[in-house]
Structure formats: C-alpha cells, structure tokens
Amino acid sequence: MHKFRKSLAFKLAFIYSVLFTLAFVIIFFAIYYMLEQALTQNTKKDLLDDSVEIVRTYKKGNIEALKTYISNEIEGDGPANKLIRVFDRDGHVVISSDIAFWGNLPVPSYPDLDRQRPVVRSVRIPKRPGLEARTVAFFVGKYIVEEAVPVEWDARLLARLRKAFGAGLLLTVLVAIPSGWFMARRSSEQIRGIDRVARSIAGSADLSRRVPLRGTEDELDHLAKTFNLMVERLEHFLRELHDMMDNTAHDFKTPLTRIRAMAETGLGTTNHEEIQGTLVQIMDECDRFLFLLNAIMDISQARTGILSLEKKELPAEDLLAGIGSLYSSVAEEKGIRLNITYPRDGALVFFADRKRLSQALSNIVDNALKYTPSGGTVAIWAHAEPGYTEICVADSGPGIPEEKIPRIFERFYRLDTSRSTPGRGIGLSLAKAYVEAQGGIVTVKSEPGKGSTFCIRVPV
Ligand code: ADP
C-alpha cells in the first residue's frame, strides 16, 4: 500500500482527481452566486418599479385611487403572489390585500424609514416554513405602504441547482478517479517499461532487450527511444570490445610466438654476432607488433565511436601537397607516373581530423603505388559534390575481383595475388575505420586487369 501511494501513477491520479473536482466546485459556486444575485436584483427592481407606480397613483387620486390600484394589482397577480398593505403612522392597517396566503405576516415596524428612500427587506413567511418573501416599504403621503412578493420560485430554482450540483459532484468524483487513474497508468507505463528493461540489463547484462515504443511521439516515447538507442550503442560497444579481445588474442599469438622463438635462438648460441643479429630481429618484430597493437586499438576505438577526433577545416591543397612530397620519389623510383590535381585557390576544404584523414589517404596511396606495376599510373584528385568533398586515388594496377571488394577492408585480409608484395593486411581496415569515425565513407570501383579507384568521401 505504501509502495502504491508512492507510485507516480497514484500521485498523478490523485492530483488529477483533486484538480478536476476543485474546478467543478469553483465553477458551480461562481454560477450559483451569479444566479442568486441576478434573481435578487430582479425582484428588487420589480418591487421598486411598483413603489414608483404606487406613489404616482396616490398623488393622482389619493387613498381611493390607491385602493383601486391595489385590488387591480392583486387580481392580476393573484393574492398568493403579491401582498400590498397600507398603514398609518401608528401601525394601523388602512388597506390590505388578501393576507390568507401569507400567514400572520406581522405588521412591520419601520422606525427609521426615510421619506426619500424605500427599504427592501427579506422576511420569512410564518405559514410557509422555509420560504421567504421580499418586501419593499416606503412613504406615500402620510401613510406607509408595504408590498411583499414571495421568492419561492427563486428558492426552488436554487435548491434544484444545489441538488444538481450534488449529483454532478458525485459523478465528477466517480469519473475523475478512474479516468485519472487510467491516464496516469498509461503515462507511467512507459516509465515502468524503461525501469523493467534497465533492471533486467543490470541483473543479467542482457543488452538485447528494448523498451516497446507506443508510437505516440510524446516525451515518454522519446525517452524510451533515447533509452533504446543508448542500450543499442552500449551493446555495439560491448560487442566491439568482445571482438577486439578475441581478435587481439588471436592476432598477438603469431608475433609473440615469433619473438619467443627468436629469443630462444639467441639463448642457444654464444656467438656474440649471432646474438646481436637476433636482438635486432627481436626489435624489428617488436616495432611491428607495436604498430599492430596501435592499429587494432585505433580501429576498435574508431568503430565504437570513442576515438578522439580534432575536426578542423583542412584545405585539400595542404593535404594533397603533403601526399605529393611524401610519395613522388617512391613513384619515381618505381617508374610510376603520379598525377595529382586539385584546385589551388584554397576553395576546396575538408572538415576533418587532419592526422586521421592523412593516414587514411596515405594507406590508399601506398597500396596504389605498391600494387601498380612499373610503367603504370596513379592519379589523385579532389573535388566537391553537394553535401560532401571527395578525394580519389585511381591506379592502373591489377584491380580487385568484385566479390572480393568487401573483404579487402577486413583486418589481415589480403588477396592471394598480393602475397608476393609485402604488407600486413591492416592498411585498408584502418583507413575505413578512420574515415567512418568522421562520418565519411570509402568507396571502391575496380576492374581486374585495368585498375582500381578508391575514394574517400567526407561530409561538409
Ligand atoms: P596490405 O596492403 O598491407 O596487404 P591493405 O589492408 O592495405 O593491406 O589491403 C588489403 C588487400 O587489398 C591487399 O592485400 C590487396 O590484396 C588488396 N588491395 C588493396 N589496394 C589495392 C590496389 N590498389 N590494387 C589492388 N589490390 C589492392
């Protein structure tokens, strides 16, 4: 019960019901008050109008005319609906309409009645318990006139209104509580869904669970979507981490075994020169191993989205001039024509991490020069397209069979035909990871025997 009272659904339902009921009560009182006022004012106005008429009649024809007026008035309205009495100063009744319906409505005393101003009052009718009459008293010559009308209809109307209000209030409470509860349950269902999934993840580390979406596009649906996205990223992250650990263990076995074998060879000899040679080999192997380790770490970080990037505006000019100075002598030595074209006015700009983009491009250019035989050409160019800037490297090398294209981006994958060329099969997977971490893509077009074109696309 305590838990139930603490629940969001209960609090929402409670607030909703209270507000709903409160609104109903306020509206009722406002209507009731306005109606009561209007009815009172209306009766008062009728009484005052009559008093003016009575004064006028008296002035015209004295007490006789007043008598006729009164009997005509009572005949018109009915003796139960109007009572007119005329008193002298000592309180003796001079004229009175039929008082049978009015009980023994006592002779009123008006000690402080003003000559100028009529007095309007509410009085109880003795023979009709609970009912009220409204009276007006005023001076007419030397007499005091009192006219009374019952406010029975007004009272009945108000009583009916009060009854209707009671029923309405009951209905409101009956409707407000269940509908408030229903709405609150609906709103909090999504939150409970998120809580359930979060608990199951915390309890079992099962990241495959998701919060079902209702498609209402409200804040809670957005929260559920964001939560699912977060779990999805976490799942991806853990999968990458898992893969990395699996692969790393596998990838490290070979170089470590090699290093150990070398060390063993070194231990088996006393020849100083042989030992020196083995140590140099071990150092080389360690360098390669370190390179591999860094590359694997970078690929994993890039793929899980945790690689720190320093994105800046990078003119294509700078990037390609650097590539030119790095590779022109390699191309020349190998007898390959290296053709680099780019706009030299600084208009073409990449928005990227300089170090990572240069590394990705270098790996692609390195491959183009490595796999293109002597006498071939390598062309590099950069251009802008709507939404992205692109840099392409085309070679006249052996090309790549279409079905193998997706595989060349896998770690350590090498085409059989490339085995005679030195390489570690990691350059393209690193290039792809670096480019994709910046929101870009690497595309390849190739035709065996004719050459390959690799392009790096970076969004602007
Ligand atoms: P590496 O070049 O060190 O072997 P990469 O990851 O850079 O590793 O490339 C993977 C494989 O893709 C290469 O071994 C090669 O078989 C193929 N490849 C890459 N670039 C080219 C190219 N320009 N022309 C032909 N084959 C290529």
Tab-separated table of C-alpha atoms and ligand atoms in Angstrom:
chain	number	residue	atom	x	y	z
A	1	MET	CA	0.000	0.000	0.000
A	2	HIS	CA	2.855	2.302	0.922
A	3	LYS	CA	4.590	1.478	-2.367
A	4	PHE	CA	1.333	2.096	-4.222
A	5	ARG	CA	0.959	5.536	-2.586
A	6	LYS	CA	4.498	6.390	-3.614
A	7	SER	CA	3.897	5.428	-7.245
A	8	LEU	CA	3.838	8.111	-9.904
A	9	ALA	CA	0.515	6.789	-11.222
A	10	PHE	CA	-1.120	7.260	-7.821
A	11	LYS	CA	0.254	10.776	-7.406
A	12	LEU	CA	-0.837	11.784	-10.899
A	13	ALA	CA	-4.290	10.246	-10.444
A	14	PHE	CA	-4.684	11.963	-7.089
A	15	ILE	CA	-3.650	15.385	-8.397
A	16	TYR	CA	-5.811	14.945	-11.477
A	17	SER	CA	-8.906	13.999	-9.436
A	18	VAL	CA	-8.417	16.797	-6.920
A	19	LEU	CA	-7.944	19.410	-9.634
A	20	PHE	CA	-10.875	18.133	-11.622
A	21	THR	CA	-13.171	18.188	-8.581
A	22	LEU	CA	-11.879	21.563	-7.460
A	23	ALA	CA	-12.530	23.046	-10.902
A	24	PHE	CA	-16.062	21.680	-10.772
A	25	VAL	CA	-16.736	23.151	-7.312
A	26	ILE	CA	-15.348	26.570	-8.285
A	27	ILE	CA	-17.411	26.698	-11.454
A	28	PHE	CA	-20.553	25.705	-9.532
A	29	PHE	CA	-20.089	28.345	-6.867
A	30	ALA	CA	-19.476	31.013	-9.467
A	31	ILE	CA	-22.665	30.094	-11.347
A	32	TYR	CA	-24.687	29.765	-8.142
A	33	TYR	CA	-23.548	33.102	-6.820
A	34	MET	CA	-24.216	34.937	-10.087
A	35	LEU	CA	-27.668	33.394	-10.437
A	36	GLU	CA	-28.636	34.196	-6.863
A	37	GLN	CA	-27.510	37.778	-7.308
A	38	ALA	CA	-29.396	38.146	-10.575
A	39	LEU	CA	-32.616	36.770	-9.060
A	40	THR	CA	-32.375	39.049	-6.019
A	41	GLN	CA	-31.691	42.102	-8.136
A	42	ASN	CA	-34.558	41.252	-10.412
A	43	THR	CA	-37.095	41.030	-7.568
A	44	LYS	CA	-35.752	44.203	-6.012
A	45	LYS	CA	-36.110	46.066	-9.268
A	46	ASP	CA	-39.739	44.865	-9.707
A	47	LEU	CA	-40.583	46.000	-6.163
A	48	LEU	CA	-39.020	49.413	-6.666
A	49	ASP	CA	-40.804	49.876	-10.010
A	50	ASP	CA	-44.084	49.059	-8.250
A	51	SER	CA	-43.330	51.573	-5.483
A	52	VAL	CA	-42.897	54.318	-8.066
A	53	GLU	CA	-46.223	53.383	-9.634
A	54	ILE	CA	-47.986	53.369	-6.219
A	55	VAL	CA	-46.634	56.823	-5.328
A	56	ARG	CA	-47.784	58.152	-8.682
A	57	THR	CA	-51.275	56.658	-8.253
A	58	TYR	CA	-51.619	58.164	-4.759
A	59	LYS	CA	-50.565	61.569	-5.978
A	60	LYS	CA	-53.162	61.412	-8.738
A	61	GLY	CA	-56.183	60.203	-6.764
A	62	ASN	CA	-55.380	59.954	-3.098
A	63	ILE	CA	-56.246	56.940	-0.905
A	64	GLU	CA	-59.272	55.961	-3.017
A	65	ALA	CA	-57.243	55.662	-6.182
A	66	LEU	CA	-54.693	53.592	-4.227
A	67	LYS	CA	-57.391	51.172	-3.123
A	68	THR	CA	-58.478	50.575	-6.722
A	69	TYR	CA	-54.897	50.186	-7.849
A	70	ILE	CA	-54.199	47.599	-5.138
A	71	SER	CA	-57.254	45.486	-5.884
A	72	ASN	CA	-56.433	45.565	-9.632
A	73	GLU	CA	-52.813	44.551	-8.942
A	74	ILE	CA	-53.795	41.638	-6.681
A	75	GLU	CA	-56.404	40.479	-9.165
A	76	GLY	CA	-53.779	40.426	-11.867
A	77	ASP	CA	-51.002	38.670	-9.946
A	78	GLY	CA	-53.071	36.534	-7.551
A	79	PRO	CA	-53.237	37.018	-3.751
A	80	ALA	CA	-50.592	34.349	-3.156
A	81	ASN	CA	-48.086	36.149	-5.338
A	82	LYS	CA	-48.397	39.647	-4.037
A	83	LEU	CA	-49.393	41.338	-0.787
A	84	ILE	CA	-49.908	45.104	-0.534
A	85	ARG	CA	-50.671	46.764	2.797
A	86	VAL	CA	-51.087	50.387	3.751
A	87	PHE	CA	-50.525	51.501	7.383
A	88	ASP	CA	-50.904	54.762	9.151
A	89	ARG	CA	-48.160	56.120	11.333
A	90	ASP	CA	-49.405	54.263	14.388
A	91	GLY	CA	-49.197	50.959	12.612
A	92	HIS	CA	-52.944	50.525	11.976
A	93	VAL	CA	-53.752	48.749	8.774
A	94	VAL	CA	-55.659	51.081	6.441
A	95	ILE	CA	-55.789	48.868	3.344
A	96	SER	CA	-54.653	45.275	2.962
A	97	SER	CA	-54.935	42.798	0.148
A	98	ASP	CA	-55.883	39.178	0.942
A	99	ILE	CA	-53.425	38.022	3.640
A	100	ALA	CA	-54.711	34.419	3.876
A	101	PHE	CA	-51.731	33.047	1.961
A	102	TRP	CA	-49.242	34.974	3.999
A	103	GLY	CA	-49.839	33.555	7.421
A	104	ASN	CA	-49.937	36.188	10.075
A	105	LEU	CA	-47.262	38.196	8.446
A	106	PRO	CA	-46.750	40.612	11.308
A	107	VAL	CA	-47.255	44.314	10.907
A	108	PRO	CA	-43.774	45.539	10.398
A	109	SER	CA	-42.306	48.477	12.145
A	110	TYR	CA	-40.230	50.937	10.247
A	111	PRO	CA	-38.990	53.323	12.906
A	112	ASP	CA	-36.208	54.719	10.806
A	113	LEU	CA	-37.936	54.684	7.411
A	114	ASP	CA	-36.600	57.510	5.289
A	115	ARG	CA	-39.122	59.605	3.374
A	116	GLN	CA	-36.926	59.668	0.344
A	117	ARG	CA	-35.672	56.089	0.220
A	118	PRO	CA	-37.726	52.859	0.115
A	119	VAL	CA	-36.439	49.953	2.227
A	120	VAL	CA	-36.163	46.478	0.729
A	121	ARG	CA	-36.049	43.501	3.123
A	122	SER	CA	-36.228	39.727	3.232
A	123	VAL	CA	-38.746	38.198	5.621
A	124	ARG	CA	-39.868	34.662	6.414
A	125	ILE	CA	-43.498	33.781	5.727
A	126	PRO	CA	-44.750	32.219	9.012
A	127	LYS	CA	-47.224	29.749	7.453
A	128	ARG	CA	-44.924	28.575	4.743
A	129	PRO	CA	-41.927	27.328	6.641
A	130	GLY	CA	-38.625	27.715	4.932
A	131	LEU	CA	-39.971	30.157	2.382
A	132	GLU	CA	-39.056	33.774	2.098
A	133	ALA	CA	-40.669	36.924	0.827
A	134	ARG	CA	-39.051	40.124	-0.233
A	135	THR	CA	-40.702	43.367	0.842
A	136	VAL	CA	-40.417	46.994	-0.035
A	137	ALA	CA	-41.674	49.712	2.343
A	138	PHE	CA	-41.984	53.405	1.554
A	139	PHE	CA	-43.863	56.561	2.464
A	140	VAL	CA	-46.893	57.582	0.441
A	141	GLY	CA	-48.169	60.897	1.816
A	142	LYS	CA	-48.900	60.267	5.480
A	143	TYR	CA	-49.086	56.502	5.011
A	144	ILE	CA	-46.525	53.729	4.852
A	145	VAL	CA	-47.015	51.205	2.063
A	146	GLU	CA	-45.524	47.717	2.189
A	147	GLU	CA	-45.519	45.403	-0.809
A	148	ALA	CA	-44.354	41.789	-0.489
A	149	VAL	CA	-43.652	39.113	-3.094
A	150	PRO	CA	-42.654	35.527	-2.335
A	151	VAL	CA	-39.293	34.376	-3.616
A	152	GLU	CA	-40.485	30.809	-3.659
A	153	TRP	CA	-39.621	30.160	-7.294
A	154	ASP	CA	-36.188	31.590	-6.908
A	155	ALA	CA	-35.587	29.455	-3.848
A	156	ARG	CA	-36.833	26.363	-5.660
A	157	LEU	CA	-34.593	27.062	-8.596
A	158	LEU	CA	-31.587	27.480	-6.345
A	159	ALA	CA	-32.468	24.329	-4.409
A	160	ARG	CA	-32.664	22.402	-7.652
A	161	LEU	CA	-29.343	23.787	-8.685
A	162	ARG	CA	-27.823	22.643	-5.390
A	163	LYS	CA	-29.233	19.161	-5.901
A	164	ALA	CA	-27.893	19.028	-9.444
A	165	PHE	CA	-24.549	20.136	-8.116
A	166	GLY	CA	-24.515	17.322	-5.545
A	167	ALA	CA	-25.251	14.757	-8.245
A	168	GLY	CA	-22.709	16.378	-10.570
A	169	LEU	CA	-20.072	16.339	-7.885
A	170	LEU	CA	-20.652	12.672	-7.204
A	171	LEU	CA	-20.462	11.900	-10.904
A	172	THR	CA	-17.325	14.011	-11.281
A	173	VAL	CA	-15.598	12.160	-8.480
A	174	LEU	CA	-16.721	8.817	-9.900
A	175	VAL	CA	-15.446	9.758	-13.364
A	176	ALA	CA	-12.346	11.689	-12.284
A	177	ILE	CA	-10.838	8.987	-10.103
A	178	PRO	CA	-10.982	6.083	-12.582
A	179	SER	CA	-10.116	8.208	-15.616
A	180	GLY	CA	-7.282	9.917	-13.700
A	181	TRP	CA	-6.025	6.516	-12.682
A	182	PHE	CA	-6.290	5.240	-16.247
A	183	MET	CA	-4.429	8.229	-17.713
A	184	ALA	CA	-1.755	8.127	-15.048
A	185	ARG	CA	-1.244	4.383	-15.580
A	186	ARG	CA	-0.903	4.935	-19.300
A	187	SER	CA	1.686	7.700	-18.820
A	188	SER	CA	3.693	5.789	-16.291
A	189	GLU	CA	3.543	2.519	-18.231
A	190	GLN	CA	6.372	3.695	-20.497
A	191	ILE	CA	8.482	4.682	-17.487
A	192	ARG	CA	7.846	1.310	-15.879
A	193	GLY	CA	8.865	-0.295	-19.213
A	194	ILE	CA	12.175	1.563	-19.127
A	195	ASP	CA	12.633	0.591	-15.499
A	196	ARG	CA	11.918	-3.082	-16.265
A	197	VAL	CA	14.440	-3.180	-19.120
A	198	ALA	CA	17.065	-1.270	-17.117
A	199	ARG	CA	16.622	-3.714	-14.226
A	200	SER	CA	16.918	-6.750	-16.439
A	201	ILE	CA	20.079	-5.318	-18.009
A	202	ALA	CA	21.522	-4.560	-14.596
A	203	GLY	CA	20.579	-8.019	-13.366
A	204	SER	CA	21.653	-10.164	-16.268
A	205	ALA	CA	23.788	-7.912	-18.516
A	206	ASP	CA	21.409	-8.908	-21.332
A	207	LEU	CA	21.640	-5.953	-23.692
A	208	SER	CA	19.339	-7.397	-26.322
A	209	ARG	CA	16.177	-6.154	-24.546
A	210	ARG	CA	14.397	-2.981	-25.687
A	211	VAL	CA	11.530	-0.869	-24.354
A	212	PRO	CA	8.472	-1.290	-26.628
A	213	LEU	CA	7.510	2.006	-28.303
A	214	ARG	CA	3.892	3.184	-28.390
A	215	GLY	CA	4.352	5.462	-31.372
A	216	THR	CA	2.664	8.378	-29.610
A	217	GLU	CA	5.688	10.624	-30.273
A	218	ASP	CA	5.275	12.251	-26.856
A	219	GLU	CA	8.068	12.958	-24.344
A	220	LEU	CA	7.868	9.487	-22.848
A	221	ASP	CA	8.078	7.850	-26.244
A	222	HIS	CA	11.139	9.987	-26.975
A	223	LEU	CA	12.656	8.994	-23.663
A	224	ALA	CA	12.067	5.322	-24.494
A	225	LYS	CA	13.652	5.818	-27.925
A	226	THR	CA	16.683	7.539	-26.411
A	227	PHE	CA	16.968	4.798	-23.832
A	228	ASN	CA	16.822	2.114	-26.550
A	229	LEU	CA	19.434	3.989	-28.557
A	230	MET	CA	21.672	4.142	-25.524
A	231	VAL	CA	21.317	0.398	-24.931
A	232	GLU	CA	21.952	-0.238	-28.623
A	233	ARG	CA	25.178	1.751	-28.503
A	234	LEU	CA	26.209	0.006	-25.341
A	235	GLU	CA	25.518	-3.341	-26.957
A	236	HIS	CA	27.536	-2.362	-30.024
A	237	PHE	CA	30.313	-1.080	-27.807
A	238	LEU	CA	30.484	-4.296	-25.787
A	239	ARG	CA	30.345	-6.429	-28.918
A	240	GLU	CA	33.270	-4.482	-30.378
A	241	LEU	CA	35.173	-4.832	-27.138
A	242	HIS	CA	34.484	-8.529	-27.092
A	243	ASP	CA	35.530	-8.936	-30.740
A	244	MET	CA	38.617	-6.881	-30.137
A	245	MET	CA	39.666	-9.034	-27.216
A	246	ASP	CA	39.023	-12.217	-29.184
A	247	ASN	CA	40.849	-10.986	-32.265
A	248	THR	CA	43.678	-9.415	-30.346
A	249	ALA	CA	44.390	-12.650	-28.521
A	250	HIS	CA	44.427	-14.419	-31.860
A	251	ASP	CA	46.425	-11.725	-33.688
A	252	PHE	CA	49.061	-11.475	-30.998
A	253	LYS	CA	49.791	-15.177	-30.850
A	254	THR	CA	51.817	-15.265	-34.084
A	255	PRO	CA	54.158	-12.303	-33.463
A	256	LEU	CA	54.663	-13.251	-29.817
A	257	THR	CA	55.459	-16.842	-30.751
A	258	ARG	CA	57.895	-15.495	-33.340
A	259	ILE	CA	59.609	-13.209	-30.809
A	260	ARG	CA	59.848	-16.058	-28.322
A	261	ALA	CA	61.372	-18.339	-30.944
A	262	MET	CA	63.926	-15.650	-31.803
A	263	ALA	CA	64.804	-15.201	-28.132
A	264	GLU	CA	65.221	-18.960	-27.852
A	265	THR	CA	67.581	-18.970	-30.849
A	266	GLY	CA	69.562	-16.162	-29.196
A	267	LEU	CA	69.813	-18.141	-25.985
A	268	GLY	CA	71.051	-21.204	-27.851
A	269	THR	CA	74.194	-19.534	-29.137
A	270	THR	CA	77.238	-17.966	-27.540
A	271	ASN	CA	78.305	-16.254	-30.719
A	272	HIS	CA	78.211	-12.561	-29.964
A	273	GLU	CA	77.408	-11.515	-33.504
A	274	GLU	CA	74.564	-14.019	-33.806
A	275	ILE	CA	73.117	-12.735	-30.518
A	276	GLN	CA	73.318	-9.138	-31.806
A	277	GLY	CA	71.579	-10.121	-35.021
A	278	THR	CA	68.807	-11.903	-33.108
A	279	LEU	CA	68.308	-8.867	-30.858
A	280	VAL	CA	67.943	-6.600	-33.923
A	281	GLN	CA	65.347	-9.034	-35.327
A	282	ILE	CA	63.521	-9.031	-31.999
A	283	MET	CA	63.468	-5.201	-32.004
A	284	ASP	CA	62.071	-5.132	-35.552
A	285	GLU	CA	59.461	-7.670	-34.615
A	286	CYS	CA	58.569	-5.646	-31.513
A	287	ASP	CA	58.172	-2.487	-33.631
A	288	ARG	CA	55.842	-4.333	-35.983
A	289	PHE	CA	53.992	-5.685	-33.004
A	290	LEU	CA	53.580	-2.197	-31.548
A	291	PHE	CA	52.335	-0.877	-34.879
A	292	LEU	CA	49.820	-3.709	-34.996
A	293	LEU	CA	48.709	-3.063	-31.442
A	294	ASN	CA	48.169	0.643	-32.125
A	295	ALA	CA	46.305	-0.073	-35.338
A	296	ILE	CA	43.996	-2.603	-33.640
A	297	MET	CA	43.320	-0.197	-30.778
A	298	ASP	CA	42.570	2.646	-33.176
A	299	ILE	CA	40.239	0.529	-35.286
A	300	SER	CA	38.312	-0.573	-32.199
A	301	GLN	CA	38.120	2.944	-30.826
A	302	ALA	CA	37.015	4.331	-34.180
A	303	ARG	CA	34.333	1.674	-34.576
A	304	THR	CA	32.935	2.127	-31.089
A	305	GLY	CA	32.897	5.905	-31.518
A	306	ILE	CA	35.331	6.703	-28.725
A	307	LEU	CA	38.281	7.750	-30.914
A	308	SER	CA	39.040	11.364	-30.054
A	309	LEU	CA	38.964	13.465	-33.182
A	310	GLU	CA	40.058	17.026	-33.777
A	311	LYS	CA	37.906	18.116	-36.652
A	312	LYS	CA	39.013	21.295	-38.382
A	313	GLU	CA	38.854	22.896	-41.785
A	314	LEU	CA	41.548	21.278	-43.849
A	315	PRO	CA	42.276	22.697	-47.335
A	316	ALA	CA	42.600	19.940	-49.956
A	317	GLU	CA	45.670	21.807	-51.142
A	318	ASP	CA	47.539	21.148	-47.875
A	319	LEU	CA	46.503	17.508	-47.753
A	320	LEU	CA	47.482	16.726	-51.339
A	321	ALA	CA	50.702	18.747	-51.312
A	322	GLY	CA	51.773	16.632	-48.305
A	323	ILE	CA	50.925	13.409	-50.170
A	324	GLY	CA	52.821	14.690	-53.228
A	325	SER	CA	56.010	15.366	-51.346
A	326	LEU	CA	55.732	12.037	-49.483
A	327	TYR	CA	55.150	9.783	-52.485
A	328	SER	CA	56.632	11.449	-55.591
A	329	SER	CA	60.097	9.929	-55.033
A	330	VAL	CA	58.584	6.466	-54.308
A	331	ALA	CA	56.617	6.706	-57.566
A	332	GLU	CA	59.638	7.858	-59.461
A	333	GLU	CA	61.787	5.029	-58.112
A	334	LYS	CA	59.155	2.506	-59.156
A	335	GLY	CA	58.686	4.102	-62.580
A	336	ILE	CA	55.047	5.069	-61.940
A	337	ARG	CA	53.532	8.298	-63.213
A	338	LEU	CA	51.992	10.086	-60.236
A	339	ASN	CA	49.446	12.660	-61.283
A	340	ILE	CA	47.981	14.873	-58.571
A	341	THR	CA	45.350	17.502	-59.468
A	342	TYR	CA	43.453	19.820	-57.171
A	343	PRO	CA	42.195	23.404	-57.195
A	344	ARG	CA	44.997	25.613	-55.947
A	345	ASP	CA	42.857	28.548	-54.820
A	346	GLY	CA	42.101	27.097	-51.374
A	347	ALA	CA	38.391	26.806	-52.246
A	348	LEU	CA	38.204	23.064	-51.655
A	349	VAL	CA	38.121	22.292	-47.962
A	350	PHE	CA	37.621	19.135	-45.908
A	351	PHE	CA	36.156	19.297	-42.453
A	352	ALA	CA	38.071	16.512	-40.773
A	353	ASP	CA	40.744	15.374	-38.344
A	354	ARG	CA	43.952	16.121	-40.240
A	355	LYS	CA	46.053	13.305	-38.802
A	356	ARG	CA	43.422	10.588	-39.297
A	357	LEU	CA	42.391	11.712	-42.790
A	358	SER	CA	46.043	11.963	-43.964
A	359	GLN	CA	46.719	8.495	-42.550
A	360	ALA	CA	43.695	7.015	-44.347
A	361	LEU	CA	44.694	8.681	-47.624
A	362	SER	CA	48.338	7.598	-47.229
A	363	ASN	CA	47.299	3.968	-46.762
A	364	ILE	CA	45.275	4.090	-50.008
A	365	VAL	CA	48.013	5.868	-51.995
A	366	ASP	CA	50.579	3.464	-50.538
A	367	ASN	CA	48.555	0.495	-51.837
A	368	ALA	CA	48.067	2.093	-55.272
A	369	LEU	CA	51.841	2.539	-55.671
A	370	LYS	CA	52.580	-0.861	-54.144
A	371	TYR	CA	50.243	-2.925	-56.317
A	372	THR	CA	50.656	-0.983	-59.598
A	373	PRO	CA	53.471	-2.399	-61.671
A	374	SER	CA	56.267	-0.270	-63.059
A	375	GLY	CA	55.192	1.844	-66.064
A	376	GLY	CA	51.685	2.337	-64.685
A	377	THR	CA	49.971	5.486	-63.485
A	378	VAL	CA	48.426	6.644	-60.243
A	379	ALA	CA	46.103	9.667	-60.363
A	380	ILE	CA	44.926	11.551	-57.312
A	381	TRP	CA	42.310	14.292	-57.396
A	382	ALA	CA	39.916	16.081	-55.102
A	383	HIS	CA	36.540	17.640	-55.845
A	384	ALA	CA	33.416	18.927	-54.138
A	385	GLU	CA	29.921	17.493	-54.551
A	386	PRO	CA	26.658	18.667	-52.943
A	387	GLY	CA	26.926	17.594	-49.294
A	388	TYR	CA	30.410	16.136	-49.382
A	389	THR	CA	34.014	16.581	-50.514
A	390	GLU	CA	35.762	13.697	-52.160
A	391	ILE	CA	39.311	12.660	-52.756
A	392	CYS	CA	40.039	9.805	-55.183
A	393	VAL	CA	43.046	7.635	-55.949
A	394	ALA	CA	42.959	5.725	-59.244
A	395	ASP	CA	45.633	3.263	-60.310
A	396	SER	CA	46.306	1.174	-63.406
A	397	GLY	CA	47.192	-1.833	-61.249
A	398	PRO	CA	45.865	-5.416	-61.222
A	399	GLY	CA	42.396	-4.479	-59.942
A	400	ILE	CA	40.288	-6.417	-57.457
A	401	PRO	CA	37.606	-9.016	-58.296
A	402	GLU	CA	34.188	-7.583	-57.458
A	403	GLU	CA	33.270	-10.279	-54.932
A	404	LYS	CA	36.494	-9.619	-53.017
A	405	ILE	CA	35.952	-5.884	-52.663
A	406	PRO	CA	34.075	-6.043	-49.311
A	407	ARG	CA	36.705	-8.405	-47.913
A	408	ILE	CA	39.750	-6.198	-48.519
A	409	PHE	CA	38.539	-3.956	-45.657
A	410	GLU	CA	38.689	-6.833	-43.181
A	411	ARG	CA	41.643	-6.954	-40.864
A	412	PHE	CA	44.534	-9.078	-42.180
A	413	TYR	CA	42.719	-9.951	-45.399
A	414	ARG	CA	44.979	-9.965	-48.462
A	415	LEU	CA	44.210	-11.105	-51.998
A	416	ASP	CA	46.072	-14.287	-52.932
A	417	THR	CA	47.655	-12.412	-55.809
A	418	SER	CA	49.182	-9.904	-53.362
A	419	ARG	CA	51.049	-12.395	-51.230
A	420	SER	CA	54.339	-11.678	-53.038
A	421	THR	CA	54.017	-7.970	-52.168
A	422	PRO	CA	54.964	-7.012	-48.605
A	423	GLY	CA	52.040	-5.962	-46.414
A	424	ARG	CA	50.139	-6.770	-43.253
A	425	GLY	CA	46.567	-6.552	-44.422
A	426	ILE	CA	45.655	-3.820	-41.958
A	427	GLY	CA	46.017	-0.592	-44.004
A	428	LEU	CA	42.528	-0.537	-45.557
A	429	SER	CA	40.654	-1.554	-42.401
A	430	LEU	CA	42.398	1.269	-40.574
A	431	ALA	CA	41.626	3.737	-43.399
A	432	LYS	CA	37.949	2.728	-43.392
A	433	ALA	CA	37.665	2.990	-39.598
A	434	TYR	CA	39.276	6.463	-39.595
A	435	VAL	CA	37.032	7.775	-42.388
A	436	GLU	CA	33.831	6.310	-40.942
A	437	ALA	CA	34.619	7.704	-37.493
A	438	GLN	CA	34.382	11.153	-39.126
A	439	GLY	CA	31.033	10.363	-40.714
A	440	GLY	CA	32.537	9.624	-44.129
A	441	ILE	CA	32.749	6.540	-46.349
A	442	VAL	CA	35.331	4.811	-48.523
A	443	THR	CA	34.134	3.621	-51.948
A	444	VAL	CA	35.919	1.319	-54.393
A	445	LYS	CA	35.469	0.775	-58.098
A	446	SER	CA	37.689	-1.812	-59.686
A	447	GLU	CA	38.039	-3.924	-62.794
A	448	PRO	CA	40.515	-6.781	-62.724
A	449	GLY	CA	43.337	-6.157	-65.158
A	450	LYS	CA	42.503	-2.492	-65.558
A	451	GLY	CA	42.942	-0.878	-62.169
A	452	SER	CA	41.132	0.366	-59.078
A	453	THR	CA	39.738	3.676	-57.879
A	454	PHE	CA	39.414	4.280	-54.125
A	455	CYS	CA	37.532	7.399	-52.976
A	456	ILE	CA	37.228	8.949	-49.551
A	457	ARG	CA	34.015	10.938	-49.062
A	458	VAL	CA	33.821	13.366	-46.152
A	459	PRO	CA	30.592	15.236	-45.372
A	460	VAL	CA	30.880	19.022	-45.425
B	1	ADP	P1	48.145	-4.659	-47.310
B	1	ADP	O1	48.239	-3.759	-48.473
B	1	ADP	O2	49.073	-4.356	-46.243
B	1	ADP	O3	48.084	-6.095	-47.689
B	1	ADP	P2	45.561	-3.489	-47.009
B	1	ADP	O4	44.544	-3.614	-45.917
B	1	ADP	O5	46.030	-2.135	-47.303
B	1	ADP	O6	46.730	-4.442	-46.627
B	1	ADP	O7	44.894	-4.085	-48.289
B	1	ADP	C1	44.240	-5.340	-48.246
B	1	ADP	C2	44.344	-6.054	-49.571
B	1	ADP	O8	43.590	-5.393	-50.572
B	1	ADP	C3	45.724	-6.062	-50.130
B	1	ADP	O9	46.473	-7.113	-49.594
B	1	ADP	C4	45.452	-6.250	-51.612
B	1	ADP	O10	45.268	-7.615	-51.879
B	1	ADP	C5	44.173	-5.517	-51.837
B	1	ADP	N1	44.424	-4.159	-52.387
B	1	ADP	C6	44.437	-3.023	-51.696
B	1	ADP	N2	44.668	-1.961	-52.502
B	1	ADP	C7	44.781	-2.439	-53.739
B	1	ADP	C8	45.018	-1.844	-55.038
B	1	ADP	N3	45.139	-0.549	-55.186
B	1	ADP	N4	45.051	-2.668	-56.107
B	1	ADP	C9	44.888	-3.998	-55.955
B	1	ADP	N5	44.661	-4.626	-54.764
B	1	ADP	C10	44.631	-3.859	-53.688
